mmCIF file of C-alpha atoms in Angstrom:
data_model
loop_
_atom_site.group_PDB
_atom_site.id
_atom_site.type_symbol
_atom_site.label_atom_id
_atom_site.label_comp_id
_atom_site.label_asym_id
_atom_site.label_seq_id
_atom_site.Cartn_x
_atom_site.Cartn_y
_atom_site.Cartn_z
ATOM 1 C CA MET Y 146 11.599 -33.826 36.307
ATOM 2 C CA ILE Y 147 11.501 -31.834 39.335
ATOM 3 C CA PHE Y 148 11.753 -33.465 42.433
ATOM 4 C CA SER Y 149 11.588 -31.716 46.016
ATOM 5 C CA ARG Y 150 13.690 -33.309 48.883
ATOM 6 C CA HIS Y 151 10.723 -34.327 50.614
ATOM 7 C CA LEU Y 152 9.560 -36.516 47.653
ATOM 8 C CA TYR Y 153 13.039 -37.980 47.300
ATOM 9 C CA TRP Y 154 13.020 -39.086 50.935
ATOM 10 C CA ILE Y 155 9.461 -40.617 50.283
ATOM 11 C CA ILE Y 156 10.821 -42.389 47.308
ATOM 12 C CA LEU Y 157 13.826 -43.553 49.184
ATOM 13 C CA LEU Y 158 11.603 -44.821 52.029
ATOM 14 C CA HIS Y 159 9.062 -46.633 49.688
ATOM 15 C CA VAL Y 160 12.154 -48.559 48.169
ATOM 16 C CA MET Y 161 13.464 -49.332 51.598
ATOM 17 C CA LEU Y 162 10.076 -50.810 52.721
ATOM 18 C CA ILE Y 163 9.712 -52.642 49.642
ATOM 19 C CA LEU Y 164 13.083 -54.134 49.928
ATOM 20 C CA ALA Y 165 12.442 -55.050 53.588
ATOM 21 C CA THR Y 166 9.255 -56.312 53.074
ATOM 22 C CA SER Y 167 10.110 -58.706 50.017
ATOM 23 C CA GLY Y 168 13.362 -59.663 51.767
ATOM 24 C CA THR Y 169 11.386 -60.983 54.799
ATOM 25 C CA GLY Y 170 8.831 -62.509 52.805
ATOM 26 C CA ALA Y 171 11.482 -64.418 50.667
ATOM 27 C CA TRP Y 172 13.486 -65.485 53.704
ATOM 28 C CA LEU Y 173 10.126 -66.830 55.434
ATOM 29 C CA ILE Y 174 9.311 -68.845 52.501
ATOM 30 C CA ILE Y 175 12.687 -70.260 51.848
ATOM 31 C CA SER Y 176 13.549 -71.173 55.759
ATOM 32 C CA GLN Y 177 9.861 -72.440 55.854
ATOM 33 C CA ARG Y 178 9.107 -71.053 58.841
ATOM 34 C CA GLY Y 179 6.076 -69.029 57.650
ATOM 35 C CA PHE Y 180 4.887 -69.710 54.237
ATOM 36 C CA VAL Y 181 1.588 -68.132 54.440
ATOM 37 C CA ILE Y 182 2.959 -64.745 56.044
ATOM 38 C CA GLY Y 183 5.864 -64.833 53.755
ATOM 39 C CA ALA Y 184 3.645 -64.977 50.594
ATOM 40 C CA LEU Y 185 1.580 -62.391 52.130
ATOM 41 C CA LEU Y 186 4.535 -60.043 52.545
ATOM 42 C CA ILE Y 187 5.664 -60.532 48.911
ATOM 43 C CA ILE Y 188 2.268 -59.561 47.794
ATOM 44 C CA CYS Y 189 2.449 -56.588 49.901
ATOM 45 C CA SER Y 190 5.644 -55.787 48.484
ATOM 46 C CA LEU Y 191 4.378 -55.897 45.059
ATOM 47 C CA LEU Y 192 1.430 -53.710 45.960
ATOM 48 C CA GLN Y 193 3.914 -51.186 47.164
ATOM 49 C CA ILE Y 194 6.010 -51.394 43.762
ATOM 50 C CA CYS Y 195 2.635 -50.553 42.009
ATOM 51 C CA GLY Y 196 1.663 -47.803 44.544
ATOM 52 C CA LEU Y 197 5.091 -46.108 43.894
ATOM 53 C CA VAL Y 198 5.022 -46.580 39.961
ATOM 54 C CA ASN Y 199 1.321 -44.940 39.928
ATOM 55 C CA LYS Y 200 2.762 -41.954 42.050
ATOM 56 C CA LEU Y 201 5.691 -41.426 39.860
ATOM 57 C CA ASN Y 202 3.296 -41.763 36.498
ATOM 58 C CA SER Y 203 1.021 -39.086 38.086
ATOM 59 C CA PHE Y 204 4.066 -36.710 38.480
ATOM 60 C CA ASN Y 205 5.235 -37.685 34.832
ATOM 61 C CA GLN Y 206 1.497 -37.360 33.383
ATOM 62 C CA LYS Y 207 1.425 -33.881 35.212
ATOM 63 C CA LEU Y 208 4.659 -32.873 33.795
ATOM 64 C CA ARG Y 209 3.531 -33.943 30.287
ATOM 65 C CA ILE Y 210 0.265 -31.957 30.523
ATOM 66 C CA PHE Y 211 2.470 -28.935 31.442
ATOM 67 C CA PHE Y 212 4.933 -29.397 28.579
ATOM 68 C CA ASP Y 213 1.908 -29.777 25.992
ATOM 69 C CA ALA Y 214 0.361 -26.675 27.469
ATOM 70 C CA ILE Y 215 3.727 -24.874 26.790
ATOM 71 C CA GLU Y 216 3.886 -26.028 23.250
ATOM 72 C CA ASP Y 217 0.332 -25.287 22.356
ATOM 73 C CA LYS Y 218 1.063 -21.845 23.880
ATOM 74 C CA ASP Y 219 -1.902 -22.367 26.599
ATOM 75 C CA ASN Y 220 -1.342 -20.250 29.685
ATOM 76 C CA MET Y 221 -4.464 -20.983 31.368
ATOM 77 C CA LEU Y 222 -3.368 -24.171 32.748
ATOM 78 C CA TYR Y 223 -3.266 -24.376 36.713
ATOM 79 C CA PHE Y 224 -2.495 -26.651 39.009
ATOM 80 C CA PRO Y 225 -4.119 -26.866 42.547
ATOM 81 C CA GLU Y 226 -1.931 -25.764 45.476
ATOM 82 C CA HIS Y 227 -4.533 -26.752 48.238
ATOM 83 C CA ASN Y 228 -5.922 -29.775 49.545
ATOM 84 C CA VAL Y 229 -3.126 -32.085 47.968
ATOM 85 C CA SER Y 230 0.106 -33.945 49.453
ATOM 86 C CA LYS Y 231 2.870 -31.688 50.457
ATOM 87 C CA GLU Y 232 5.142 -32.822 47.647
ATOM 88 C CA GLN Y 233 2.365 -32.284 45.025
ATOM 89 C CA GLU Y 234 1.858 -28.830 46.530
ATOM 90 C CA LYS Y 235 5.105 -27.849 46.026
ATOM 91 C CA LEU Y 236 5.497 -29.520 42.433
ATOM 92 C CA ASN Y 237 2.132 -27.777 41.594
ATOM 93 C CA ARG Y 238 3.597 -24.270 42.804
ATOM 94 C CA SER Y 239 6.998 -24.661 40.775
ATOM 95 C CA LEU Y 240 4.802 -25.563 37.778
ATOM 96 C CA ASN Y 241 2.539 -22.867 38.410
ATOM 97 C CA ARG Y 242 5.243 -19.953 38.771
ATOM 98 C CA ILE Y 243 7.275 -21.367 35.593
ATOM 99 C CA ASN Y 244 3.653 -20.968 33.518
ATOM 100 C CA LEU Y 245 3.240 -17.498 34.871
ATOM 101 C CA LEU Y 246 6.889 -16.444 33.719
ATOM 102 C CA LEU Y 247 6.167 -18.193 30.441
ATOM 103 C CA ALA Y 248 2.921 -16.238 30.120
ATOM 104 C CA LYS Y 249 4.502 -12.789 30.665
ATOM 105 C CA THR Y 250 7.157 -13.527 28.337
ATOM 106 C CA GLN Y 251 4.660 -14.264 25.720
ATOM 107 C CA SER Y 252 2.780 -11.539 26.378
ATOM 108 C CA GLU Y 253 5.705 -9.331 25.950
ATOM 109 C CA TYR Y 254 6.742 -10.859 22.881
ATOM 110 C CA SER Y 255 3.291 -10.390 21.535
ATOM 111 C CA ARG Y 256 3.452 -6.606 22.635
ATOM 112 C CA GLN Y 257 6.613 -6.076 20.780
ATOM 113 C CA GLU Y 258 5.444 -7.837 17.707
ATOM 114 C CA HIS Y 259 2.293 -5.637 17.632
ATOM 115 C CA PHE Y 260 4.455 -2.523 17.968
ATOM 116 C CA TYR Y 261 6.598 -3.460 15.262
ATOM 117 C CA ARG Y 262 3.619 -4.459 12.951
ATOM 118 C CA SER Y 263 1.628 -1.469 13.799
ATOM 119 C CA LEU Y 264 5.069 0.531 13.172
ATOM 120 C CA LEU Y 265 5.571 -1.059 9.740
ATOM 121 C CA GLU Y 266 1.736 -0.197 8.831
ATOM 122 C CA GLU Y 267 2.702 3.440 9.465
ATOM 123 C CA VAL Y 268 5.630 3.257 7.161
ATOM 124 C CA PRO Y 269 4.861 5.045 3.697
ATOM 125 C CA SER Y 270 7.123 2.600 1.967
ATOM 126 C CA GLY Y 271 6.068 -0.899 1.061
ATOM 127 C CA VAL Y 272 7.892 -3.374 2.924
ATOM 128 C CA LEU Y 273 7.712 -7.376 2.547
ATOM 129 C CA ALA Y 274 9.533 -10.468 4.111
ATOM 130 C CA TRP Y 275 10.035 -13.898 2.550
ATOM 131 C CA ASP Y 276 11.877 -16.868 3.919
ATOM 132 C CA SER Y 277 14.083 -19.268 2.004
ATOM 133 C CA THR Y 278 11.262 -21.427 0.788
ATOM 134 C CA GLY Y 279 9.629 -18.307 -1.132
ATOM 135 C CA LYS Y 280 6.846 -17.941 1.462
ATOM 136 C CA ILE Y 281 6.000 -14.575 1.825
ATOM 137 C CA ILE Y 282 5.953 -14.072 6.023
ATOM 138 C CA MET Y 283 5.129 -10.586 6.034
ATOM 139 C CA ALA Y 284 3.869 -7.552 3.750
ATOM 140 C CA ASN Y 285 2.410 -4.205 4.966
ATOM 141 C CA SER Y 286 -0.447 -2.242 3.649
ATOM 142 C CA ALA Y 287 1.614 0.076 1.505
ATOM 143 C CA ALA Y 288 3.189 -2.785 -0.282
ATOM 144 C CA LEU Y 289 -0.335 -4.347 -0.821
ATOM 145 C CA SER Y 290 -1.582 -1.042 -2.217
ATOM 146 C CA LEU Y 291 1.516 -0.252 -4.507
ATOM 147 C CA LEU Y 292 1.069 -3.779 -5.856
ATOM 148 C CA ASP Y 293 -2.515 -3.654 -6.208
ATOM 149 C CA CYS Y 294 -3.329 -6.869 -4.617
ATOM 150 C CA GLN Y 295 -5.113 -8.183 -1.511
ATOM 151 C CA GLN Y 296 -2.800 -10.896 -0.403
ATOM 152 C CA LEU Y 297 0.534 -11.965 -1.196
ATOM 153 C CA THR Y 298 1.511 -15.533 -0.215
ATOM 154 C CA ARG Y 299 4.584 -16.609 -2.407
ATOM 155 C CA TYR Y 300 7.574 -14.907 -4.156
ATOM 156 C CA ARG Y 301 6.698 -15.711 -7.397
ATOM 157 C CA GLN Y 302 3.440 -13.877 -7.096
ATOM 158 C CA LEU Y 303 5.435 -10.894 -5.976
ATOM 159 C CA GLU Y 304 7.738 -11.083 -8.966
ATOM 160 C CA SER Y 305 5.060 -11.297 -11.362
ATOM 161 C CA LEU Y 306 3.342 -8.159 -9.780
ATOM 162 C CA LEU Y 307 6.604 -6.458 -9.745
ATOM 163 C CA GLN Y 308 7.211 -7.022 -13.622
ATOM 164 C CA GLU Y 309 3.735 -5.827 -14.495
ATOM 165 C CA LYS Y 310 3.757 -2.727 -12.258
ATOM 166 C CA GLY Y 311 7.389 -1.912 -13.372
ATOM 167 C CA ARG Y 312 5.993 -1.475 -17.026
ATOM 168 C CA LYS Y 313 3.577 1.194 -15.823
ATOM 169 C CA GLU Y 314 5.131 2.884 -12.853
ATOM 170 C CA HIS Y 315 8.510 4.118 -11.429
ATOM 171 C CA LEU Y 316 9.138 1.897 -8.523
ATOM 172 C CA SER Y 317 12.323 2.044 -6.258
ATOM 173 C CA LEU Y 318 13.278 -1.449 -4.727
ATOM 174 C CA SER Y 319 15.793 -2.085 -2.055
ATOM 175 C CA GLN Y 320 16.467 -5.536 -0.904
ATOM 176 C CA SER Y 321 18.628 -7.023 1.923
ATOM 177 C CA ARG Y 322 19.016 -10.407 3.731
ATOM 178 C CA MET Y 323 19.251 -11.276 7.266
ATOM 179 C CA LYS Y 324 19.841 -14.449 9.511
ATOM 180 C CA LEU Y 325 16.950 -15.380 11.982
ATOM 181 C CA GLN Y 326 18.244 -18.242 14.008
ATOM 182 C CA ASP Y 327 18.846 -20.772 10.890
ATOM 183 C CA GLU Y 328 16.578 -19.284 8.768
ATOM 184 C CA THR Y 329 17.462 -16.812 5.831
ATOM 185 C CA ILE Y 330 15.120 -14.122 5.551
ATOM 186 C CA THR Y 331 14.979 -11.867 2.582
ATOM 187 C CA LEU Y 332 13.299 -8.170 2.992
ATOM 188 C CA LEU Y 333 12.315 -5.864 0.326
ATOM 189 C CA SER Y 334 11.273 -2.277 0.527
ATOM 190 C CA ILE Y 335 9.301 -0.751 -2.233
ATOM 191 C CA LYS Y 336 8.829 3.116 -3.035
ATOM 192 C CA ASP Y 337 6.765 4.821 -5.777
ATOM 193 C CA ILE Y 338 9.286 7.559 -7.122
ATOM 194 C CA GLY Y 339 6.790 8.507 -9.959
ATOM 195 C CA ASP Y 340 5.787 11.864 -8.099
ATOM 196 C CA GLU Y 341 9.472 12.799 -7.278
ATOM 197 C CA LEU Y 342 10.413 12.096 -10.994
ATOM 198 C CA SER Y 343 7.561 14.080 -12.257
ATOM 199 C CA ASP Y 344 8.401 16.942 -9.771
ATOM 200 C CA LYS Y 345 11.936 17.057 -10.937
ATOM 201 C CA GLU Y 346 10.808 16.774 -14.641
ATOM 202 C CA SER Y 347 8.360 19.720 -14.373
ATOM 203 C CA GLU Y 348 10.806 21.863 -12.367
ATOM 204 C CA SER Y 349 13.170 21.189 -15.458
ATOM 205 C CA TRP Y 350 10.546 22.304 -17.805
ATOM 206 C CA ASN Y 351 9.397 25.303 -15.655
ATOM 207 C CA LYS Y 352 13.143 26.712 -15.763
ATOM 208 C CA LEU Y 353 13.405 26.087 -19.626
ATOM 209 C CA SER Y 354 9.918 27.645 -20.152
ATOM 210 C CA HIS Y 355 11.115 30.618 -17.769
ATOM 211 C CA VAL Y 356 14.320 31.023 -20.092
ATOM 212 C CA LEU Y 357 12.655 30.823 -23.453
ATOM 213 C CA THR Y 358 9.732 32.990 -22.326
ATOM 214 C CA HIS Y 359 12.200 35.685 -21.392
ATOM 215 C CA GLU Y 360 14.274 35.244 -24.592
ATOM 216 C CA ILE Y 361 11.366 35.201 -27.066
ATOM 217 C CA MET Y 362 9.395 38.035 -25.709
ATOM 218 C CA ASN Y 363 12.344 40.269 -25.586
ATOM 219 C CA THR Y 364 13.089 39.313 -29.425
ATOM 220 C CA ILE Y 365 9.300 39.440 -30.511
ATOM 221 C CA ALA Y 366 8.321 42.795 -28.925
ATOM 222 C CA PRO Y 367 10.906 44.785 -31.102
ATOM 223 C CA ILE Y 368 9.805 42.893 -34.378
ATOM 224 C CA ILE Y 369 6.095 43.697 -33.823
ATOM 225 C CA SER Y 370 7.055 47.216 -33.049
ATOM 226 C CA LEU Y 371 9.155 47.591 -35.595
ATOM 227 C CA SER Y 372 6.823 46.052 -38.227
ATOM 228 C CA GLN Y 373 3.917 48.031 -37.226
ATOM 229 C CA THR Y 374 6.020 51.154 -37.492
ATOM 230 C CA LEU Y 375 7.476 50.564 -41.094
ATOM 231 C CA SER Y 376 4.068 49.514 -42.450
ATOM 232 C CA THR Y 377 2.757 53.208 -41.818
ATOM 233 C CA TYR Y 378 5.425 54.563 -43.894
ATOM 234 C CA PRO Y 379 4.070 56.136 -47.025
ATOM 235 C CA ASP Y 380 6.984 55.310 -49.419
ATOM 236 C CA ILE Y 381 6.514 51.564 -48.815
ATOM 237 C CA ASN Y 382 4.569 49.624 -51.693
ATOM 238 C CA GLU Y 383 1.805 47.410 -51.302
ATOM 239 C CA LYS Y 384 3.929 44.246 -51.370
ATOM 240 C CA ALA Y 385 6.176 45.193 -48.803
ATOM 241 C CA VAL Y 386 3.227 46.151 -46.218
ATOM 242 C CA ARG Y 387 1.496 42.915 -46.846
ATOM 243 C CA GLY Y 388 4.992 41.481 -46.120
ATOM 244 C CA LEU Y 389 5.420 43.515 -42.788
ATOM 245 C CA ARG Y 390 1.713 42.702 -41.887
ATOM 246 C CA ILE Y 391 2.416 38.812 -42.047
ATOM 247 C CA ILE Y 392 5.480 39.456 -39.933
ATOM 248 C CA GLN Y 393 3.353 41.219 -37.475
ATOM 249 C CA ALA Y 394 0.778 38.615 -37.503
ATOM 250 C CA GLN Y 395 3.185 35.696 -36.996
ATOM 251 C CA SER Y 396 5.082 37.336 -34.282
ATOM 252 C CA GLU Y 397 1.897 38.021 -32.444
ATOM 253 C CA ARG Y 398 1.038 34.308 -32.740
ATOM 254 C CA LEU Y 399 4.299 33.480 -31.493
ATOM 255 C CA LEU Y 400 3.935 36.075 -28.575
ATOM 256 C CA GLN Y 401 0.642 34.464 -27.719
ATOM 257 C CA PHE Y 402 2.150 30.847 -27.753
ATOM 258 C CA THR Y 403 4.894 32.301 -25.483
ATOM 259 C CA GLU Y 404 2.337 33.639 -23.027
ATOM 260 C CA SER Y 405 1.334 29.948 -22.723
ATOM 261 C CA PHE Y 406 4.782 29.503 -21.333
ATOM 262 C CA ARG Y 407 3.805 31.751 -18.381
ATOM 263 C CA HIS Y 408 1.009 29.228 -17.245
ATOM 264 C CA LEU Y 409 3.878 26.655 -16.982
ATOM 265 C CA SER Y 410 6.298 29.007 -15.475
ATOM 266 C CA TYR Y 411 4.105 30.972 -13.266
ATOM 267 C CA LEU Y 412 1.127 28.601 -12.113
ATOM 268 C CA PRO Y 413 -0.226 30.082 -8.830
ATOM 269 C CA GLN Y 414 -0.609 27.990 -5.733
ATOM 270 C CA PRO Y 415 -4.322 26.590 -5.374
ATOM 271 C CA GLU Y 416 -6.584 28.551 -3.111
ATOM 272 C CA LYS Y 417 -8.256 25.731 -1.476
ATOM 273 C CA LYS Y 418 -11.614 25.973 -0.091
ATOM 274 C CA LEU Y 419 -14.446 23.625 0.648
ATOM 275 C CA PHE Y 420 -16.848 23.500 -2.534
ATOM 276 C CA SER Y 421 -19.530 21.296 -3.973
ATOM 277 C CA LEU Y 422 -17.849 19.070 -6.607
ATOM 278 C CA THR Y 423 -21.120 17.731 -7.807
ATOM 279 C CA ALA Y 424 -22.390 21.464 -8.343
ATOM 280 C CA THR Y 425 -19.264 22.196 -10.205
ATOM 281 C CA LEU Y 426 -19.844 19.109 -12.550
ATOM 282 C CA GLU Y 427 -23.419 20.210 -13.178
ATOM 283 C CA ASN Y 428 -22.134 23.694 -14.323
ATOM 284 C CA LEU Y 429 -19.649 22.206 -16.730
ATOM 285 C CA ARG Y 430 -22.532 19.629 -18.140
ATOM 286 C CA GLU Y 431 -24.854 22.732 -18.671
ATOM 287 C CA LEU Y 432 -21.855 24.775 -20.300
ATOM 288 C CA LEU Y 433 -21.308 22.205 -22.719
ATOM 289 C CA SER Y 434 -24.743 20.826 -23.290
ATOM 290 C CA GLY Y 435 -24.958 22.810 -26.647
ATOM 291 C CA ASP Y 436 -21.726 21.397 -27.799
ATOM 292 C CA PHE Y 437 -22.633 18.003 -27.013
ATOM 293 C CA LYS Y 438 -26.005 18.206 -28.681
ATOM 294 C CA GLU Y 439 -24.468 19.672 -31.821
ATOM 295 C CA SER Y 440 -21.722 17.168 -31.993
ATOM 296 C CA ASN Y 441 -24.319 14.392 -31.297
ATOM 297 C CA ILE Y 442 -22.667 13.416 -27.900
ATOM 298 C CA THR Y 443 -24.349 11.500 -25.170
ATOM 299 C CA PHE Y 444 -22.933 12.738 -21.757
ATOM 300 C CA THR Y 445 -23.669 11.074 -18.442
ATOM 301 C CA LEU Y 446 -22.648 12.313 -15.099
ATOM 302 C CA THR Y 447 -22.692 9.901 -11.957
ATOM 303 C CA CYS Y 448 -21.590 10.935 -8.333
ATOM 304 C CA GLU Y 449 -21.284 8.755 -5.319
ATOM 305 C CA PRO Y 450 -22.677 9.804 -3.303
ATOM 306 C CA GLU Y 451 -25.150 12.192 -4.803
ATOM 307 C CA THR Y 452 -23.601 15.195 -3.197
ATOM 308 C CA ILE Y 453 -19.751 15.516 -2.897
ATOM 309 C CA TYR Y 454 -17.560 18.139 -1.187
ATOM 310 C CA MET Y 455 -14.116 18.530 -1.255
ATOM 311 C CA LYS Y 456 -11.397 21.241 -0.637
ATOM 312 C CA GLY Y 457 -9.573 22.648 -3.307
ATOM 313 C CA ASP Y 458 -9.246 25.604 -5.956
ATOM 314 C CA GLU Y 459 -12.701 25.284 -7.633
ATOM 315 C CA ASN Y 460 -11.351 27.298 -10.557
ATOM 316 C CA GLN Y 461 -8.212 25.538 -11.259
ATOM 317 C CA LEU Y 462 -10.273 22.274 -10.984
ATOM 318 C CA SER Y 463 -12.996 23.558 -13.091
ATOM 319 C CA GLN Y 464 -10.254 24.292 -15.630
ATOM 320 C CA VAL Y 465 -8.915 20.793 -15.615
ATOM 321 C CA LEU Y 466 -12.232 19.193 -15.921
ATOM 322 C CA LEU Y 467 -13.164 21.450 -18.999
ATOM 323 C CA ASN Y 468 -9.777 20.901 -20.637
ATOM 324 C CA LEU Y 469 -10.332 16.887 -20.334
ATOM 325 C CA LEU Y 470 -13.943 17.235 -21.637
ATOM 326 C CA LYS Y 471 -12.899 19.199 -24.616
ATOM 327 C CA ASN Y 472 -10.167 16.704 -25.408
ATOM 328 C CA SER Y 473 -12.736 13.969 -25.157
ATOM 329 C CA MET Y 474 -15.050 15.922 -27.552
ATOM 330 C CA GLN Y 475 -12.050 16.284 -30.021
ATOM 331 C CA ALA Y 476 -11.463 12.661 -29.953
ATOM 332 C CA LEU Y 477 -15.080 11.841 -30.743
ATOM 333 C CA GLU Y 478 -14.900 14.105 -33.969
ATOM 334 C CA GLY Y 479 -16.018 11.862 -36.861
ATOM 335 C CA THR Y 480 -17.631 9.279 -34.454
ATOM 336 C CA GLU Y 481 -21.549 8.878 -35.150
ATOM 337 C CA LYS Y 482 -22.736 7.923 -31.617
ATOM 338 C CA GLY Y 483 -20.306 9.604 -29.386
ATOM 339 C CA ARG Y 484 -20.523 8.935 -25.433
ATOM 340 C CA ILE Y 485 -18.627 10.850 -22.684
ATOM 341 C CA SER Y 486 -19.242 9.870 -18.945
ATOM 342 C CA ILE Y 487 -18.025 11.620 -15.721
ATOM 343 C CA HIS Y 488 -18.059 9.359 -12.733
ATOM 344 C CA ALA Y 489 -17.087 10.882 -9.195
ATOM 345 C CA GLN Y 490 -16.548 9.094 -6.112
ATOM 346 C CA GLN Y 491 -15.948 9.951 -2.669
ATOM 347 C CA ASP Y 492 -13.996 7.381 -0.545
ATOM 348 C CA GLU Y 493 -10.720 7.885 1.455
ATOM 349 C CA ARG Y 494 -9.922 10.304 -1.468
ATOM 350 C CA ILE Y 495 -11.920 11.795 -4.330
ATOM 351 C CA SER Y 496 -11.421 10.003 -7.656
ATOM 352 C CA ILE Y 497 -13.057 11.182 -10.937
ATOM 353 C CA ASP Y 498 -12.935 9.373 -13.976
ATOM 354 C CA ILE Y 499 -13.595 10.990 -17.394
ATOM 355 C CA ALA Y 500 -14.376 8.289 -20.126
ATOM 356 C CA ASP Y 501 -14.927 8.328 -23.877
ATOM 357 C CA ASN Y 502 -15.841 5.890 -26.747
ATOM 358 C CA GLY Y 503 -13.222 7.413 -29.012
ATOM 359 C CA PRO Y 504 -10.619 5.844 -31.013
ATOM 360 C CA GLY Y 505 -8.116 5.707 -27.899
ATOM 361 C CA ILE Y 506 -4.366 6.908 -27.562
ATOM 362 C CA PRO Y 507 -1.748 4.649 -29.014
ATOM 363 C CA PRO Y 508 0.442 2.900 -26.467
ATOM 364 C CA GLU Y 509 3.436 4.620 -27.837
ATOM 365 C CA LEU Y 510 2.065 8.087 -27.186
ATOM 366 C CA GLN Y 511 0.317 7.527 -23.708
ATOM 367 C CA GLU Y 512 3.617 8.202 -21.777
ATOM 368 C CA LYS Y 513 4.196 11.612 -23.725
ATOM 369 C CA ILE Y 514 0.923 13.439 -23.773
ATOM 370 C CA PHE Y 515 1.676 14.838 -20.259
ATOM 371 C CA ILE Y 516 5.069 16.144 -21.752
ATOM 372 C CA PRO Y 517 4.740 20.005 -22.089
ATOM 373 C CA PHE Y 518 4.596 21.126 -26.079
ATOM 374 C CA PHE Y 519 4.012 17.440 -27.244
ATOM 375 C CA THR Y 520 0.793 17.362 -29.012
ATOM 376 C CA THR Y 521 -0.933 15.330 -31.776
ATOM 377 C CA LYS Y 522 -3.142 18.129 -32.734
ATOM 378 C CA SER Y 523 -2.217 20.307 -35.882
ATOM 379 C CA GLU Y 524 -3.039 23.589 -34.245
ATOM 380 C CA GLY Y 525 -2.575 22.251 -30.781
ATOM 381 C CA SER Y 526 0.294 23.900 -28.287
ATOM 382 C CA GLY Y 527 0.869 20.686 -26.003
ATOM 383 C CA ILE Y 528 0.321 22.650 -22.856
ATOM 384 C CA GLY Y 529 -3.287 22.030 -21.791
ATOM 385 C CA LEU Y 530 -2.648 18.121 -20.427
ATOM 386 C CA ASN Y 531 0.682 19.221 -18.889
ATOM 387 C CA LEU Y 532 -0.802 22.082 -17.023
ATOM 388 C CA CYS Y 533 -3.912 19.858 -16.121
ATOM 389 C CA LYS Y 534 -1.280 17.531 -14.513
ATOM 390 C CA GLN Y 535 0.520 20.193 -12.662
ATOM 391 C CA ILE Y 536 -2.649 21.659 -11.103
ATOM 392 C CA ILE Y 537 -3.806 18.051 -9.844
ATOM 393 C CA ARG Y 538 -0.382 17.777 -8.715
ATOM 394 C CA LEU Y 539 -0.480 21.112 -6.530
ATOM 395 C CA HIS Y 540 -3.643 19.549 -4.991
ATOM 396 C CA ASP Y 541 -1.433 16.698 -3.905
ATOM 397 C CA GLY Y 542 -3.373 14.292 -6.491
ATOM 398 C CA HIS Y 543 -2.673 12.253 -9.628
ATOM 399 C CA LEU Y 544 -3.728 12.592 -13.300
ATOM 400 C CA THR Y 545 -3.293 9.456 -15.284
ATOM 401 C CA ILE Y 546 -4.640 7.461 -18.299
ATOM 402 C CA GLN Y 547 -6.329 4.624 -16.622
ATOM 403 C CA GLU Y 548 -7.249 2.823 -19.834
ATOM 404 C CA SER Y 549 -6.992 3.447 -23.500
ATOM 405 C CA ASN Y 550 -8.424 1.061 -26.162
ATOM 406 C CA PRO Y 551 -10.205 1.677 -29.298
ATOM 407 C CA GLY Y 552 -13.806 2.355 -28.150
ATOM 408 C CA LYS Y 553 -12.632 3.392 -24.571
ATOM 409 C CA THR Y 554 -10.441 6.041 -23.135
ATOM 410 C CA VAL Y 555 -10.500 6.641 -19.298
ATOM 411 C CA PHE Y 556 -8.536 9.686 -17.860
ATOM 412 C CA HIS Y 557 -8.373 9.014 -13.985
ATOM 413 C CA MET Y 558 -7.714 11.603 -11.252
ATOM 414 C CA ASP Y 559 -7.587 11.385 -7.400
ATOM 415 C CA ILE Y 560 -7.377 14.104 -5.058
ATOM 416 C CA PRO Y 561 -7.258 14.020 -0.973
ATOM 417 C CA LEU Y 562 -10.462 15.140 0.510
#
């Protein structure tokens, strides 16, 4: 309770008056000198006691209202400082001053909390926190995006999502604990390192391709030249000439294959310009329309919105799309009613889905098809998909298999606007 000195003297005066009045009344009654007056004095003292109790209760009630407002974080409470008694004015002024200080403190706390939350939202890594009961008390947008969920409430839900995402993507996790008053808070940071691993892998393959290209071409070129020269000698029989021509043909084929290494080792940086993705897709449809008709393939193209513009190297991206379409056509060989569809959508990024109703890619091969020189085709080089992935990466995008089951395979790419 808050008592001013003035209030203290008022209470003391009330107590002294009550004692004097009740004492005088009791003396008059006991001494039989004035029964009626004594009774009136006793009644008067009782009324004084009730008045004092009511006054104290009003102060207590005011304090209770004040503390309830603090508990409810209500800073709008105001006690009048005018047209009240002097002791109430002092009490009200003190309560209003405390309320103002609490409001400023709460406002500063809210401002700092908003600042730190905004800071966490700008962090590219996912950040989560949960208490000792497993309740998630904070998850930034990057964490929700990495885990492909709208909301996280419990640690069990997080654990399940991490196990599921860990099978498909490369995630780096860092966990720490801290004491916040009497509560133990666990912090977890999540980072997608798939791009970093892919960059390291591509760098290693590029170095290997560069070395192989140099060594093989230096070895093959003299063999081709020598076989051409020997095959022109008049003294060599026909069988030897055929053998030399076979050596020359195989060497030239190996030389052509080696030339493919150059595409991996010396892929030029994209010349990014604004172009119509819709027009590019329409051109590809026109280019392959004869092949679709010959193979009895139904092709559909949808764009949202109808006209999409993006910034990138049109030639490189056209090559990627053409390669993926040809892969889908090859996957549909032997399928009676083949279907290929392209769905392009412009949102915060450009996303393109190329789907077919072929037999699908076995799960054990899905992680290998982007590796250089890995192929399931008898005459394939295993360079096409890796080259596509590198081109998309040079555009700061991603190329993945979104889905592959018997009857439906979807390649997904997303690129910044």
